[in-house]
């Protein structure tokens, strides 16, 4: 699992790849928290290259989304692979965190 970041104004795009499960969920959380700062108004989580996410990974996404909400920022996910999208839908996370087909769509919707 790897997390890369880039900024577009007050938007932060985090791109994760590989797998997120119980063995690396805390690393995933630390990687995301390390990139987010108090000036970010929106965080886009690009999961195009993420092949698997467990409940531990979903918990991290939820914790980060709650932290962002407290600082007045929004979170969205985009470009989910089919297996990851299925997990988001089955777990109801698509009702908590908006899902978009592309980074541009996500930035346009929440940025």
JSON list of N, CA and C in Angstrom, two decimals, residues 26-74:
[
{"chain": "A", "resi": 26, "resn": "UNK", "atom": "N", "xyz": [-3.23, 1.04, 10.00]},
{"chain": "A", "resi": 26, "resn": "UNK", "atom": "CA", "xyz": [-2.67, 2.16, 10.76]},
{"chain": "A", "resi": 26, "resn": "UNK", "atom": "C", "xyz": [-1.65, 2.93, 9.92]},
{"chain": "A", "resi": 27, "resn": "UNK", "atom": "N", "xyz": [-0.91, 2.22, 9.08]},
{"chain": "A", "resi": 27, "resn": "UNK", "atom": "CA", "xyz": [0.03, 2.88, 8.16]},
{"chain": "A", "resi": 27, "resn": "UNK", "atom": "C", "xyz": [-0.74, 3.75, 7.16]},
{"chain": "A", "resi": 28, "resn": "UNK", "atom": "N", "xyz": [-1.86, 3.22, 6.66]},
{"chain": "A", "resi": 28, "resn": "UNK", "atom": "CA", "xyz": [-2.74, 3.95, 5.74]},
{"chain": "A", "resi": 28, "resn": "UNK", "atom": "C", "xyz": [-3.25, 5.23, 6.42]},
{"chain": "A", "resi": 29, "resn": "UNK", "atom": "N", "xyz": [-3.69, 5.11, 7.66]},
{"chain": "A", "resi": 29, "resn": "UNK", "atom": "CA", "xyz": [-4.18, 6.26, 8.41]},
{"chain": "A", "resi": 29, "resn": "UNK", "atom": "C", "xyz": [-3.07, 7.29, 8.60]},
{"chain": "A", "resi": 30, "resn": "UNK", "atom": "N", "xyz": [-1.91, 6.85, 9.03]},
{"chain": "A", "resi": 30, "resn": "UNK", "atom": "CA", "xyz": [-0.79, 7.77, 9.25]},
{"chain": "A", "resi": 30, "resn": "UNK", "atom": "C", "xyz": [-0.39, 8.48, 7.96]},
{"chain": "A", "resi": 31, "resn": "UNK", "atom": "N", "xyz": [-0.39, 7.74, 6.84]},
{"chain": "A", "resi": 31, "resn": "UNK", "atom": "CA", "xyz": [-0.02, 8.34, 5.56]},
{"chain": "A", "resi": 31, "resn": "UNK", "atom": "C", "xyz": [-0.99, 9.44, 5.16]},
{"chain": "A", "resi": 32, "resn": "UNK", "atom": "N", "xyz": [-2.28, 9.18, 5.36]},
{"chain": "A", "resi": 32, "resn": "UNK", "atom": "CA", "xyz": [-3.28, 10.20, 4.99]},
{"chain": "A", "resi": 32, "resn": "UNK", "atom": "C", "xyz": [-3.21, 11.39, 5.95]},
{"chain": "A", "resi": 33, "resn": "UNK", "atom": "N", "xyz": [-3.16, 11.13, 7.25]},
{"chain": "A", "resi": 33, "resn": "UNK", "atom": "CA", "xyz": [-3.11, 12.22, 8.23]},
{"chain": "A", "resi": 33, "resn": "UNK", "atom": "C", "xyz": [-1.87, 13.08, 8.04]},
{"chain": "A", "resi": 34, "resn": "UNK", "atom": "N", "xyz": [-0.77, 12.46, 7.62]},
{"chain": "A", "resi": 34, "resn": "UNK", "atom": "CA", "xyz": [0.46, 13.19, 7.41]},
{"chain": "A", "resi": 34, "resn": "UNK", "atom": "C", "xyz": [0.40, 14.18, 6.26]},
{"chain": "A", "resi": 35, "resn": "UNK", "atom": "N", "xyz": [-0.54, 13.98, 5.35]},
{"chain": "A", "resi": 35, "resn": "UNK", "atom": "CA", "xyz": [-0.67, 14.87, 4.20]},
{"chain": "A", "resi": 35, "resn": "UNK", "atom": "C", "xyz": [-1.72, 15.97, 4.39]},
{"chain": "A", "resi": 36, "resn": "UNK", "atom": "N", "xyz": [-2.69, 15.73, 5.25]},
{"chain": "A", "resi": 36, "resn": "UNK", "atom": "CA", "xyz": [-3.78, 16.68, 5.45]},
{"chain": "A", "resi": 36, "resn": "UNK", "atom": "C", "xyz": [-3.34, 17.79, 6.38]},
{"chain": "A", "resi": 37, "resn": "UNK", "atom": "N", "xyz": [-3.63, 19.03, 5.99]},
{"chain": "A", "resi": 37, "resn": "UNK", "atom": "CA", "xyz": [-3.36, 20.14, 6.90]},
{"chain": "A", "resi": 37, "resn": "UNK", "atom": "C", "xyz": [-4.64, 20.95, 7.12]},
{"chain": "A", "resi": 38, "resn": "UNK", "atom": "N", "xyz": [-4.57, 21.89, 8.05]},
{"chain": "A", "resi": 38, "resn": "UNK", "atom": "CA", "xyz": [-5.77, 22.62, 8.46]},
{"chain": "A", "resi": 38, "resn": "UNK", "atom": "C", "xyz": [-6.32, 23.54, 7.38]},
{"chain": "A", "resi": 39, "resn": "UNK", "atom": "N", "xyz": [-5.57, 23.82, 6.33]},
{"chain": "A", "resi": 39, "resn": "UNK", "atom": "CA", "xyz": [-6.05, 24.68, 5.26]},
{"chain": "A", "resi": 39, "resn": "UNK", "atom": "C", "xyz": [-6.79, 23.92, 4.16]},
{"chain": "A", "resi": 40, "resn": "UNK", "atom": "N", "xyz": [-6.76, 22.61, 4.21]},
{"chain": "A", "resi": 40, "resn": "UNK", "atom": "CA", "xyz": [-7.47, 21.82, 3.19]},
{"chain": "A", "resi": 40, "resn": "UNK", "atom": "C", "xyz": [-8.98, 21.97, 3.39]},
{"chain": "A", "resi": 41, "resn": "UNK", "atom": "N", "xyz": [-9.67, 22.29, 2.32]},
{"chain": "A", "resi": 41, "resn": "UNK", "atom": "CA", "xyz": [-11.13, 22.42, 2.36]},
{"chain": "A", "resi": 41, "resn": "UNK", "atom": "C", "xyz": [-11.80, 21.17, 1.81]},
{"chain": "A", "resi": 42, "resn": "UNK", "atom": "N", "xyz": [-11.07, 20.39, 1.00]},
{"chain": "A", "resi": 42, "resn": "UNK", "atom": "CA", "xyz": [-11.62, 19.16, 0.44]},
{"chain": "A", "resi": 42, "resn": "UNK", "atom": "C", "xyz": [-10.49, 18.16, 0.24]},
{"chain": "A", "resi": 43, "resn": "UNK", "atom": "N", "xyz": [-10.79, 16.90, 0.54]},
{"chain": "A", "resi": 43, "resn": "UNK", "atom": "CA", "xyz": [-9.85, 15.81, 0.31]},
{"chain": "A", "resi": 43, "resn": "UNK", "atom": "C", "xyz": [-10.52, 14.82, -0.63]},
{"chain": "A", "resi": 44, "resn": "UNK", "atom": "N", "xyz": [-9.85, 14.56, -1.74]},
{"chain": "A", "resi": 44, "resn": "UNK", "atom": "CA", "xyz": [-10.33, 13.60, -2.72]},
{"chain": "A", "resi": 44, "resn": "UNK", "atom": "C", "xyz": [-9.49, 12.35, -2.56]},
{"chain": "A", "resi": 45, "resn": "UNK", "atom": "N", "xyz": [-10.14, 11.24, -2.28]},
{"chain": "A", "resi": 45, "resn": "UNK", "atom": "CA", "xyz": [-9.46, 9.96, -2.12]},
{"chain": "A", "resi": 45, "resn": "UNK", "atom": "C", "xyz": [-9.61, 9.18, -3.42]},
{"chain": "A", "resi": 46, "resn": "UNK", "atom": "N", "xyz": [-8.53, 9.15, -4.22]},
{"chain": "A", "resi": 46, "resn": "UNK", "atom": "CA", "xyz": [-8.54, 8.44, -5.50]},
{"chain": "A", "resi": 46, "resn": "UNK", "atom": "C", "xyz": [-8.14, 6.99, -5.25]},
{"chain": "A", "resi": 47, "resn": "UNK", "atom": "N", "xyz": [-9.08, 6.08, -5.50]},
{"chain": "A", "resi": 47, "resn": "UNK", "atom": "CA", "xyz": [-8.85, 4.66, -5.20]},
{"chain": "A", "resi": 47, "resn": "UNK", "atom": "C", "xyz": [-8.80, 3.80, -6.46]},
{"chain": "A", "resi": 48, "resn": "UNK", "atom": "N", "xyz": [-8.43, 4.40, -7.57]},
{"chain": "A", "resi": 48, "resn": "UNK", "atom": "CA", "xyz": [-8.36, 3.68, -8.84]},
{"chain": "A", "resi": 48, "resn": "UNK", "atom": "C", "xyz": [-7.43, 2.47, -8.77]},
{"chain": "A", "resi": 49, "resn": "UNK", "atom": "N", "xyz": [-6.30, 2.62, -8.09]},
{"chain": "A", "resi": 49, "resn": "UNK", "atom": "CA", "xyz": [-5.30, 1.56, -8.04]},
{"chain": "A", "resi": 49, "resn": "UNK", "atom": "C", "xyz": [-5.35, 0.74, -6.75]},
{"chain": "A", "resi": 50, "resn": "UNK", "atom": "N", "xyz": [-6.38, 0.97, -5.93]},
{"chain": "A", "resi": 50, "resn": "UNK", "atom": "CA", "xyz": [-6.55, 0.17, -4.72]},
{"chain": "A", "resi": 50, "resn": "UNK", "atom": "C", "xyz": [-7.32, -1.10, -5.11]},
{"chain": "A", "resi": 51, "resn": "UNK", "atom": "N", "xyz": [-6.73, -2.24, -4.83]},
{"chain": "A", "resi": 51, "resn": "UNK", "atom": "CA", "xyz": [-7.34, -3.50, -5.25]},
{"chain": "A", "resi": 51, "resn": "UNK", "atom": "C", "xyz": [-8.22, -4.13, -4.19]},
{"chain": "A", "resi": 52, "resn": "UNK", "atom": "N", "xyz": [-8.03, -3.73, -2.91]},
{"chain": "A", "resi": 52, "resn": "UNK", "atom": "CA", "xyz": [-8.79, -4.34, -1.82]},
{"chain": "A", "resi": 52, "resn": "UNK", "atom": "C", "xyz": [-8.80, -3.40, -0.63]},
{"chain": "A", "resi": 53, "resn": "UNK", "atom": "N", "xyz": [-9.96, -3.34, 0.05]},
{"chain": "A", "resi": 53, "resn": "UNK", "atom": "CA", "xyz": [-10.04, -2.60, 1.31]},
{"chain": "A", "resi": 53, "resn": "UNK", "atom": "C", "xyz": [-10.90, -3.42, 2.27]},
{"chain": "A", "resi": 54, "resn": "UNK", "atom": "N", "xyz": [-10.38, -3.62, 3.47]},
{"chain": "A", "resi": 54, "resn": "UNK", "atom": "CA", "xyz": [-11.10, -4.39, 4.48]},
{"chain": "A", "resi": 54, "resn": "UNK", "atom": "C", "xyz": [-11.89, -3.44, 5.37]},
{"chain": "A", "resi": 55, "resn": "UNK", "atom": "N", "xyz": [-12.59, -4.01, 6.34]},
{"chain": "A", "resi": 55, "resn": "UNK", "atom": "CA", "xyz": [-13.33, -3.18, 7.30]},
{"chain": "A", "resi": 55, "resn": "UNK", "atom": "C", "xyz": [-12.38, -2.28, 8.08]},
{"chain": "A", "resi": 56, "resn": "UNK", "atom": "N", "xyz": [-11.17, -2.73, 8.32]},
{"chain": "A", "resi": 56, "resn": "UNK", "atom": "CA", "xyz": [-10.18, -1.89, 9.01]},
{"chain": "A", "resi": 56, "resn": "UNK", "atom": "C", "xyz": [-9.84, -0.66, 8.16]},
{"chain": "A", "resi": 57, "resn": "UNK", "atom": "N", "xyz": [-9.73, -0.85, 6.86]},
{"chain": "A", "resi": 57, "resn": "UNK", "atom": "CA", "xyz": [-9.47, 0.27, 5.96]},
{"chain": "A", "resi": 57, "resn": "UNK", "atom": "C", "xyz": [-10.65, 1.22, 5.89]},
{"chain": "A", "resi": 58, "resn": "UNK", "atom": "N", "xyz": [-11.86, 0.67, 5.87]},
{"chain": "A", "resi": 58, "resn": "UNK", "atom": "CA", "xyz": [-13.06, 1.51, 5.86]},
{"chain": "A", "resi": 58, "resn": "UNK", "atom": "C", "xyz": [-13.14, 2.34, 7.14]},
{"chain": "A", "resi": 59, "resn": "UNK", "atom": "N", "xyz": [-12.76, 1.75, 8.25]},
{"chain": "A", "resi": 59, "resn": "UNK", "atom": "CA", "xyz": [-12.77, 2.46, 9.52]},
{"chain": "A", "resi": 59, "resn": "UNK", "atom": "C", "xyz": [-11.82, 3.66, 9.45]},
{"chain": "A", "resi": 60, "resn": "UNK", "atom": "N", "xyz": [-10.66, 3.47, 8.85]},
{"chain": "A", "resi": 60, "resn": "UNK", "atom": "CA", "xyz": [-9.71, 4.58, 8.69]},
{"chain": "A", "resi": 60, "resn": "UNK", "atom": "C", "xyz": [-10.32, 5.69, 7.85]},
{"chain": "A", "resi": 61, "resn": "UNK", "atom": "N", "xyz": [-10.96, 5.33, 6.74]},
{"chain": "A", "resi": 61, "resn": "UNK", "atom": "CA", "xyz": [-11.58, 6.32, 5.87]},
{"chain": "A", "resi": 61, "resn": "UNK", "atom": "C", "xyz": [-12.64, 7.10, 6.66]},
{"chain": "A", "resi": 62, "resn": "UNK", "atom": "N", "xyz": [-13.44, 6.41, 7.46]},
{"chain": "A", "resi": 62, "resn": "UNK", "atom": "CA", "xyz": [-14.47, 7.07, 8.26]},
{"chain": "A", "resi": 62, "resn": "UNK", "atom": "C", "xyz": [-13.86, 8.01, 9.30]},
{"chain": "A", "resi": 63, "resn": "UNK", "atom": "N", "xyz": [-12.80, 7.56, 9.97]},
{"chain": "A", "resi": 63, "resn": "UNK", "atom": "CA", "xyz": [-12.14, 8.42, 10.97]},
{"chain": "A", "resi": 63, "resn": "UNK", "atom": "C", "xyz": [-11.57, 9.68, 10.33]},
{"chain": "A", "resi": 64, "resn": "UNK", "atom": "N", "xyz": [-10.96, 9.53, 9.17]},
{"chain": "A", "resi": 64, "resn": "UNK", "atom": "CA", "xyz": [-10.40, 10.69, 8.46]},
{"chain": "A", "resi": 64, "resn": "UNK", "atom": "C", "xyz": [-11.53, 11.63, 8.04]},
{"chain": "A", "resi": 65, "resn": "UNK", "atom": "N", "xyz": [-12.62, 11.08, 7.52]},
{"chain": "A", "resi": 65, "resn": "UNK", "atom": "CA", "xyz": [-13.76, 11.90, 7.11]},
{"chain": "A", "resi": 65, "resn": "UNK", "atom": "C", "xyz": [-14.32, 12.68, 8.29]},
{"chain": "A", "resi": 66, "resn": "UNK", "atom": "N", "xyz": [-14.41, 12.06, 9.46]},
{"chain": "A", "resi": 66, "resn": "UNK", "atom": "CA", "xyz": [-14.90, 12.75, 10.66]},
{"chain": "A", "resi": 66, "resn": "UNK", "atom": "C", "xyz": [-13.94, 13.85, 11.09]},
{"chain": "A", "resi": 67, "resn": "UNK", "atom": "N", "xyz": [-12.64, 13.59, 11.03]},
{"chain": "A", "resi": 67, "resn": "UNK", "atom": "CA", "xyz": [-11.64, 14.62, 11.35]},
{"chain": "A", "resi": 67, "resn": "UNK", "atom": "C", "xyz": [-11.80, 15.82, 10.40]},
{"chain": "A", "resi": 68, "resn": "UNK", "atom": "N", "xyz": [-11.98, 15.53, 9.12]},
{"chain": "A", "resi": 68, "resn": "UNK", "atom": "CA", "xyz": [-12.14, 16.60, 8.13]},
{"chain": "A", "resi": 68, "resn": "UNK", "atom": "C", "xyz": [-13.40, 17.40, 8.40]},
{"chain": "A", "resi": 69, "resn": "UNK", "atom": "N", "xyz": [-14.47, 16.71, 8.74]},
{"chain": "A", "resi": 69, "resn": "UNK", "atom": "CA", "xyz": [-15.73, 17.39, 9.02]},
{"chain": "A", "resi": 69, "resn": "UNK", "atom": "C", "xyz": [-15.56, 18.37, 10.19]},
{"chain": "A", "resi": 70, "resn": "UNK", "atom": "N", "xyz": [-14.82, 17.95, 11.21]},
{"chain": "A", "resi": 70, "resn": "UNK", "atom": "CA", "xyz": [-14.57, 18.82, 12.36]},
{"chain": "A", "resi": 70, "resn": "UNK", "atom": "C", "xyz": [-13.81, 20.08, 11.97]},
{"chain": "A", "resi": 71, "resn": "UNK", "atom": "N", "xyz": [-12.96, 19.98, 10.94]},
{"chain": "A", "resi": 71, "resn": "UNK", "atom": "CA", "xyz": [-12.21, 21.18, 10.52]},
{"chain": "A", "resi": 71, "resn": "UNK", "atom": "C", "xyz": [-12.93, 21.92, 9.40]},
{"chain": "A", "resi": 72, "resn": "UNK", "atom": "N", "xyz": [-14.16, 21.52, 9.10]},
{"chain": "A", "resi": 72, "resn": "UNK", "atom": "CA", "xyz": [-14.96, 22.21, 8.09]},
{"chain": "A", "resi": 72, "resn": "UNK", "atom": "C", "xyz": [-14.61, 21.83, 6.67]},
{"chain": "A", "resi": 73, "resn": "UNK", "atom": "N", "xyz": [-13.97, 20.69, 6.49]},
{"chain": "A", "resi": 73, "resn": "UNK", "atom": "CA", "xyz": [-13.58, 20.21, 5.16]},
{"chain": "A", "resi": 73, "resn": "UNK", "atom": "C", "xyz": [-14.45, 19.03, 4.75]},
{"chain": "A", "resi": 74, "resn": "UNK", "atom": "N", "xyz": [-14.46, 18.75, 3.46]},
{"chain": "A", "resi": 74, "resn": "UNK", "atom": "CA", "xyz": [-15.25, 17.66, 2.90]},
{"chain": "A", "resi": 74, "resn": "UNK", "atom": "C", "xyz": [-14.33, 16.56, 2.38]}
]
